[in-house]
């Protein structure tokens, strides 16, 4: 019988998935090589420093560096001029008239000034051929004494002040298209007498600007994302999970994870936390280290306890670093996040031995391991913040903020996702995370109330005593408490049973009282109204879903009325009398600040000035003369301007997407989650933070950014009531 012909087996063609992975690795390789090559090229092509020696000259031309006593400079009366610089007179009315002016002509392209900058207040205006100097900020409404628009900058840079006084710095002022054209310059100096603010003038003499580093860093960041994406599509992660059991002896698992500890882990964790508190209070590093080791050992059994302890301690990070070595203390947040990574990683390795028997006897469906969209956006923000940090003028402070604010928050978000994905009971772990966070806020609220009762540690401002607990400012305490208050108030209003509702009501009263006593205008005028409105509207939907009484909505209105009544005795204080006065005081300074920040954002629209560089850029380039009393502001007191000035338009767009998707996710969870009250409280916390952030900080502090990561991940969309899973199209996981 004739055998059927065997089919010809074609050479295997790569699947679509393999093709995608192949091209991913190609992109990784090209971006990695390109990034390294760019950074090497930048290093090789660093312009050599030039020693510019000013000399007396007769005519300013391209290549000249002139002392201020050179021919060609015309000064207004009263200047003291020599080869070391030019010092103006002290005018009769320093706030209404300039200290002096100097005019001169030059032939060339780029005009540079050697200025004396330091810890003193003064500023200059520069016009070239009657137009503003184009390398200096030009702020609408900020005119020189002749009413003309001009390039502007200040001499105020206290970080540059040396032992001998102000330091010298070359500043690029103007660049014209051609090198043979003649130009007329007018410089107007305000205040600054006794400082010799003008030291020299250069024409086309400074070395060229170095190539920027950020494109190379951007390519390396893209390569890093490509590696993560390609690895997630490969068999590396399943292989690692399958072979981890071979790396860990069972005896080590039995030693570090004894069976008896699991049931008593929460009590043991509280004991470790108390030991840490004692060590910090007594400044004993051995006790602190022992407490951390104890807590880590307990958390190896249940890692959520470590993160719960971190969330509890969050409002204490500002005042209490952790002493872990002699004369060495680390940030509480750094220890908490990095320790959490260590605990979760070791738990994952040790769990392999516990899973081995289960894998041999049962077949389980692999868990879907995905990163929710808000956390992906947070990781994208962190990546972009790293890129723009390399474009910042002050890289050291930019990188420090990137690490402490953005990186730590992203790592916490990833830890929360890992906790949920590896949890035996997600609802229980969620309860522990929420309890730790809210318990810390209650403790800090009690501290604030004790301060007000005892008169200790208060801030006296504009006729009121303001509590601050362990923060440097009452506003920081208000920014933290309003977020936790939103959650506790949601439980107090909508918990169906009486006893838990009374418990939540007590916690709400404590936090609300401390929040009111901060007398934070942002919290009282923006945060609390937004909080109550969100709870009212969300509560209306929630109660309708449950077919319950609308009575809690009246309680929300009563809470608003009670807050107004509690503040009534203080309405006569200066802090509230000037509430709508924008001609002086805080309101006036805030308007000036926003005008400066808006121009800063326009001048640095794509990359911003970099993380934590707002302070230095604002007070040296953009602070308006009328706002000179408050030069040391490190953020623009508006979250939109804050994101834009720090990270540019891409950073602002990512932030808006993060907040928008987080709110949408929480709104979906209000209607379909297994914990709708928690979802509503978290939604109210997000809205409250954004509302308050319209006139204050919103994220650029380590604790606030970590809270944003918590708000986005505490109530995961995967925690859905079983009977409603079919109704929900979960788009965020």
Tab-separated table of C-alpha atoms in Angstrom, residues 407-673:
chain	number	residue	atom	x	y	z
A	407	UNK	CA	11.922	57.594	42.122
A	408	UNK	CA	10.742	56.733	45.634
A	409	UNK	CA	7.087	57.271	44.729
A	410	UNK	CA	7.432	55.051	41.648
A	411	UNK	CA	9.105	52.324	43.671
A	412	UNK	CA	6.294	52.476	46.220
A	413	UNK	CA	3.741	52.119	43.419
A	414	UNK	CA	5.549	49.019	42.144
A	415	UNK	CA	5.743	47.579	45.658
A	416	UNK	CA	2.001	48.063	46.117
A	417	UNK	CA	1.325	46.292	42.832
A	418	UNK	CA	3.606	43.419	43.855
A	419	UNK	CA	1.837	43.154	47.226
A	420	UNK	CA	-1.555	42.810	45.581
A	421	UNK	CA	-0.382	40.418	42.881
A	422	UNK	CA	1.242	38.094	45.430
A	423	UNK	CA	-1.338	38.479	48.170
A	424	UNK	CA	-3.215	35.576	49.698
A	425	UNK	CA	-6.005	37.969	50.718
A	426	UNK	CA	-6.098	41.275	48.843
A	427	UNK	CA	-8.880	42.804	50.942
A	428	UNK	CA	-6.968	42.098	54.141
A	429	UNK	CA	-3.745	43.593	52.774
A	430	UNK	CA	-5.667	46.600	51.546
A	431	UNK	CA	-7.043	47.054	55.062
A	432	UNK	CA	-3.539	46.949	56.550
A	433	UNK	CA	-2.229	49.550	54.111
A	434	UNK	CA	-5.161	51.868	54.733
A	435	UNK	CA	-4.956	51.400	58.515
A	436	UNK	CA	-1.254	52.199	58.651
A	437	UNK	CA	-1.709	55.351	56.563
A	438	UNK	CA	-4.694	56.681	58.508
A	439	UNK	CA	-3.249	55.754	61.912
A	440	UNK	CA	-0.179	57.893	61.218
A	441	UNK	CA	-2.374	60.849	60.285
A	442	UNK	CA	-4.396	60.482	63.488
A	443	UNK	CA	-1.209	60.502	65.590
A	444	UNK	CA	0.108	63.609	63.846
A	445	UNK	CA	-3.299	65.273	64.270
A	446	UNK	CA	-3.187	64.538	68.013
A	447	UNK	CA	0.272	66.102	68.165
A	448	UNK	CA	-1.078	69.209	66.458
A	449	UNK	CA	-3.975	69.462	68.899
A	450	UNK	CA	-1.576	69.059	71.834
A	451	UNK	CA	0.547	71.877	70.412
A	452	UNK	CA	-2.453	74.195	70.274
A	453	UNK	CA	-3.522	73.308	73.812
A	454	UNK	CA	-0.030	73.681	75.286
A	455	UNK	CA	1.180	76.557	73.141
A	456	UNK	CA	4.333	74.650	72.163
A	457	UNK	CA	5.709	74.555	68.639
A	458	UNK	CA	3.111	76.950	67.214
A	459	UNK	CA	3.610	79.329	64.300
A	460	UNK	CA	2.216	82.808	64.947
A	461	UNK	CA	1.202	84.476	61.696
A	462	UNK	CA	-1.263	87.239	60.836
A	463	UNK	CA	-3.001	87.176	64.198
A	464	UNK	CA	-3.564	83.406	64.578
A	465	UNK	CA	-1.744	80.477	66.172
A	466	UNK	CA	-1.119	77.767	63.623
A	467	UNK	CA	-0.314	74.140	64.430
A	468	UNK	CA	2.284	72.256	62.396
A	469	UNK	CA	2.979	69.004	64.318
A	470	UNK	CA	6.357	67.713	63.085
A	471	UNK	CA	6.375	69.662	59.818
A	472	UNK	CA	8.291	72.837	59.148
A	473	UNK	CA	5.156	74.674	58.025
A	474	UNK	CA	1.447	74.459	58.959
A	475	UNK	CA	0.652	74.321	55.259
A	476	UNK	CA	2.565	71.043	54.928
A	477	UNK	CA	0.510	69.540	57.746
A	478	UNK	CA	-2.691	70.728	56.069
A	479	UNK	CA	-1.641	69.236	52.723
A	480	UNK	CA	-1.192	65.846	54.385
A	481	UNK	CA	-4.221	65.845	56.692
A	482	UNK	CA	-6.742	66.884	54.057
A	483	UNK	CA	-5.977	63.750	52.053
A	484	UNK	CA	-6.451	61.381	54.990
A	485	UNK	CA	-9.481	63.336	56.208
A	486	UNK	CA	-11.221	62.651	52.902
A	487	UNK	CA	-10.990	58.898	53.505
A	488	UNK	CA	-11.962	58.907	57.187
A	489	UNK	CA	-14.893	61.251	56.522
A	490	UNK	CA	-16.112	58.979	53.718
A	491	UNK	CA	-16.174	56.022	56.114
A	492	UNK	CA	-17.816	58.118	58.831
A	493	UNK	CA	-20.600	59.144	56.462
A	494	UNK	CA	-21.307	55.995	54.485
A	495	UNK	CA	-20.414	53.048	56.722
A	496	UNK	CA	-23.769	51.273	57.166
A	497	UNK	CA	-23.316	49.974	60.742
A	498	UNK	CA	-23.416	52.226	63.794
A	499	UNK	CA	-20.375	51.183	65.851
A	500	UNK	CA	-17.796	51.459	63.039
A	501	UNK	CA	-19.409	54.730	61.986
A	502	UNK	CA	-18.897	56.174	65.474
A	503	UNK	CA	-15.282	55.039	65.439
A	504	UNK	CA	-14.667	56.674	62.073
A	505	UNK	CA	-16.440	59.811	63.261
A	506	UNK	CA	-14.044	60.159	66.195
A	507	UNK	CA	-11.041	59.871	63.886
A	508	UNK	CA	-12.625	62.413	61.546
A	509	UNK	CA	-13.155	64.947	64.320
A	510	UNK	CA	-9.507	64.707	65.409
A	511	UNK	CA	-8.148	65.215	61.915
A	512	UNK	CA	-10.639	67.929	61.014
A	513	UNK	CA	-9.860	69.892	64.183
A	514	UNK	CA	-6.110	69.760	63.524
A	515	UNK	CA	-6.681	70.705	59.883
A	516	UNK	CA	-8.754	73.741	60.830
A	517	UNK	CA	-6.100	74.856	63.309
A	518	UNK	CA	-3.464	74.968	60.593
A	519	UNK	CA	-5.425	77.968	59.250
A	520	UNK	CA	-4.232	77.022	55.791
A	521	UNK	CA	-6.060	79.217	53.288
A	522	UNK	CA	-5.627	76.631	50.566
A	523	UNK	CA	-7.164	73.910	52.711
A	524	UNK	CA	-10.008	76.029	54.084
A	525	UNK	CA	-10.982	77.867	50.889
A	526	UNK	CA	-10.216	75.251	48.240
A	527	UNK	CA	-9.436	71.844	49.739
A	528	UNK	CA	-12.352	71.412	52.160
A	529	UNK	CA	-15.071	72.680	49.772
A	530	UNK	CA	-13.753	70.360	47.052
A	531	UNK	CA	-13.636	67.485	49.551
A	532	UNK	CA	-17.226	67.994	50.712
A	533	UNK	CA	-18.552	68.472	47.185
A	534	UNK	CA	-16.866	65.285	45.939
A	535	UNK	CA	-18.205	63.274	48.865
A	536	UNK	CA	-21.681	64.753	48.357
A	537	UNK	CA	-21.821	64.007	44.641
A	538	UNK	CA	-20.149	60.595	44.941
A	539	UNK	CA	-22.296	59.779	47.964
A	540	UNK	CA	-25.413	60.557	45.960
A	541	UNK	CA	-24.409	57.966	43.366
A	542	UNK	CA	-23.255	55.459	45.986
A	543	UNK	CA	-26.457	55.689	48.018
A	544	UNK	CA	-28.542	55.385	44.877
A	545	UNK	CA	-26.637	52.223	43.933
A	546	UNK	CA	-27.349	50.797	47.390
A	547	UNK	CA	-30.897	52.113	47.475
A	548	UNK	CA	-30.193	53.686	50.882
A	549	UNK	CA	-31.331	56.848	52.627
A	550	UNK	CA	-29.886	60.176	51.461
A	551	UNK	CA	-29.449	61.343	55.064
A	552	UNK	CA	-25.603	61.297	54.929
A	553	UNK	CA	-25.791	64.013	52.281
A	554	UNK	CA	-27.344	66.325	54.859
A	555	UNK	CA	-24.533	65.429	57.240
A	556	UNK	CA	-22.056	66.658	54.631
A	557	UNK	CA	-23.847	69.998	54.499
A	558	UNK	CA	-23.834	70.088	58.301
A	559	UNK	CA	-20.063	69.409	58.317
A	560	UNK	CA	-19.518	72.404	56.045
A	561	UNK	CA	-21.660	74.643	58.244
A	562	UNK	CA	-19.844	73.433	61.364
A	563	UNK	CA	-16.460	74.226	59.799
A	564	UNK	CA	-17.626	77.766	59.003
A	565	UNK	CA	-18.926	78.230	62.536
A	566	UNK	CA	-15.661	76.949	64.018
A	567	UNK	CA	-13.722	79.545	62.033
A	568	UNK	CA	-16.082	82.433	62.789
A	569	UNK	CA	-14.200	83.624	65.927
A	570	UNK	CA	-11.053	83.991	63.824
A	571	UNK	CA	-12.555	85.952	60.927
A	572	UNK	CA	-11.456	89.209	62.515
A	573	UNK	CA	-7.808	88.158	62.440
A	574	UNK	CA	-5.482	89.763	59.937
A	575	UNK	CA	-5.105	86.447	58.104
A	576	UNK	CA	-8.739	86.524	56.995
A	577	UNK	CA	-9.296	90.285	56.763
A	578	UNK	CA	-6.788	90.462	53.879
A	579	UNK	CA	-8.238	87.450	52.140
A	580	UNK	CA	-9.318	89.340	49.011
A	581	UNK	CA	-6.687	92.069	49.203
A	582	UNK	CA	-4.486	91.623	46.142
A	583	UNK	CA	-2.694	94.961	46.523
A	584	UNK	CA	-0.540	93.873	49.462
A	585	UNK	CA	0.335	90.874	51.593
A	586	UNK	CA	0.086	87.237	50.527
A	587	UNK	CA	-2.457	87.829	47.769
A	588	UNK	CA	-0.279	90.424	46.059
A	589	UNK	CA	2.871	88.303	46.309
A	590	UNK	CA	1.008	85.288	44.948
A	591	UNK	CA	-0.102	87.186	41.837
A	592	UNK	CA	3.447	88.412	41.266
A	593	UNK	CA	4.714	84.854	41.716
A	594	UNK	CA	2.280	83.451	39.153
A	595	UNK	CA	3.261	86.115	36.635
A	596	UNK	CA	6.926	85.219	37.065
A	597	UNK	CA	6.229	81.473	36.937
A	598	UNK	CA	4.141	81.856	33.782
A	599	UNK	CA	6.997	83.620	32.003
A	600	UNK	CA	9.449	81.019	33.299
A	601	UNK	CA	7.245	78.278	31.881
A	602	UNK	CA	7.055	80.011	28.504
A	603	UNK	CA	10.819	80.500	28.393
A	604	UNK	CA	11.466	76.829	29.299
A	605	UNK	CA	8.352	75.293	27.824
A	606	UNK	CA	9.670	71.910	26.715
A	607	UNK	CA	12.195	70.854	29.361
A	608	UNK	CA	11.338	73.165	32.254
A	609	UNK	CA	14.073	74.319	34.610
A	610	UNK	CA	14.451	70.877	36.181
A	611	UNK	CA	13.368	69.308	39.481
A	612	UNK	CA	13.937	71.584	42.487
A	613	UNK	CA	15.462	74.297	40.291
A	614	UNK	CA	12.503	76.652	40.526
A	615	UNK	CA	13.955	78.389	43.604
A	616	UNK	CA	17.270	79.270	41.965
A	617	UNK	CA	15.782	80.279	38.630
A	618	UNK	CA	12.999	82.310	40.225
A	619	UNK	CA	15.045	84.409	42.605
A	620	UNK	CA	17.921	85.038	40.186
A	621	UNK	CA	15.982	85.643	36.962
A	622	UNK	CA	12.231	85.960	37.347
A	623	UNK	CA	11.239	87.453	40.705
A	624	UNK	CA	9.586	90.800	40.082
A	625	UNK	CA	10.913	93.838	41.955
A	626	UNK	CA	7.587	94.362	43.737
A	627	UNK	CA	7.823	90.860	45.277
A	628	UNK	CA	11.365	91.163	46.603
A	629	UNK	CA	10.265	90.538	50.224
A	630	UNK	CA	9.702	86.809	49.476
A	631	UNK	CA	12.490	85.689	47.150
A	632	UNK	CA	13.028	82.177	48.525
A	633	UNK	CA	9.958	80.409	47.151
A	634	UNK	CA	10.748	76.930	45.849
A	635	UNK	CA	7.524	76.312	43.944
A	636	UNK	CA	4.979	78.493	42.100
A	637	UNK	CA	2.042	77.662	44.412
A	638	UNK	CA	-0.004	76.238	41.547
A	639	UNK	CA	0.209	72.612	40.505
A	640	UNK	CA	-0.167	73.326	36.778
A	641	UNK	CA	2.653	75.869	36.809
A	642	UNK	CA	4.649	73.614	39.142
A	643	UNK	CA	4.644	70.659	36.763
A	644	UNK	CA	5.257	72.914	33.750
A	645	UNK	CA	8.177	74.882	35.211
A	646	UNK	CA	9.825	71.770	36.639
A	647	UNK	CA	9.319	69.257	33.833
A	648	UNK	CA	8.139	71.225	30.812
A	649	UNK	CA	5.037	70.577	28.728
A	650	UNK	CA	5.653	66.799	28.398
A	651	UNK	CA	5.846	66.506	32.181
A	652	UNK	CA	2.673	68.556	32.578
A	653	UNK	CA	0.866	66.387	30.020
A	654	UNK	CA	1.935	63.196	31.805
A	655	UNK	CA	0.821	64.640	35.153
A	656	UNK	CA	-2.609	65.626	33.806
A	657	UNK	CA	-2.987	62.138	32.349
A	658	UNK	CA	-1.941	60.576	35.677
A	659	UNK	CA	-4.479	62.585	37.676
A	660	UNK	CA	-7.230	62.144	35.098
A	661	UNK	CA	-6.879	58.381	34.756
A	662	UNK	CA	-6.538	57.959	38.520
A	663	UNK	CA	-9.797	59.852	39.082
A	664	UNK	CA	-11.541	57.896	36.347
A	665	UNK	CA	-10.331	54.610	37.804
A	666	UNK	CA	-11.510	55.573	41.285
A	667	UNK	CA	-14.890	56.669	39.937
A	668	UNK	CA	-15.304	53.267	38.269
A	669	UNK	CA	-14.352	51.656	41.573
A	670	UNK	CA	-16.947	53.715	43.454
A	671	UNK	CA	-19.634	51.942	41.469
A	672	UNK	CA	-18.073	48.499	41.118
A	673	UNK	CA	-15.307	47.958	43.666
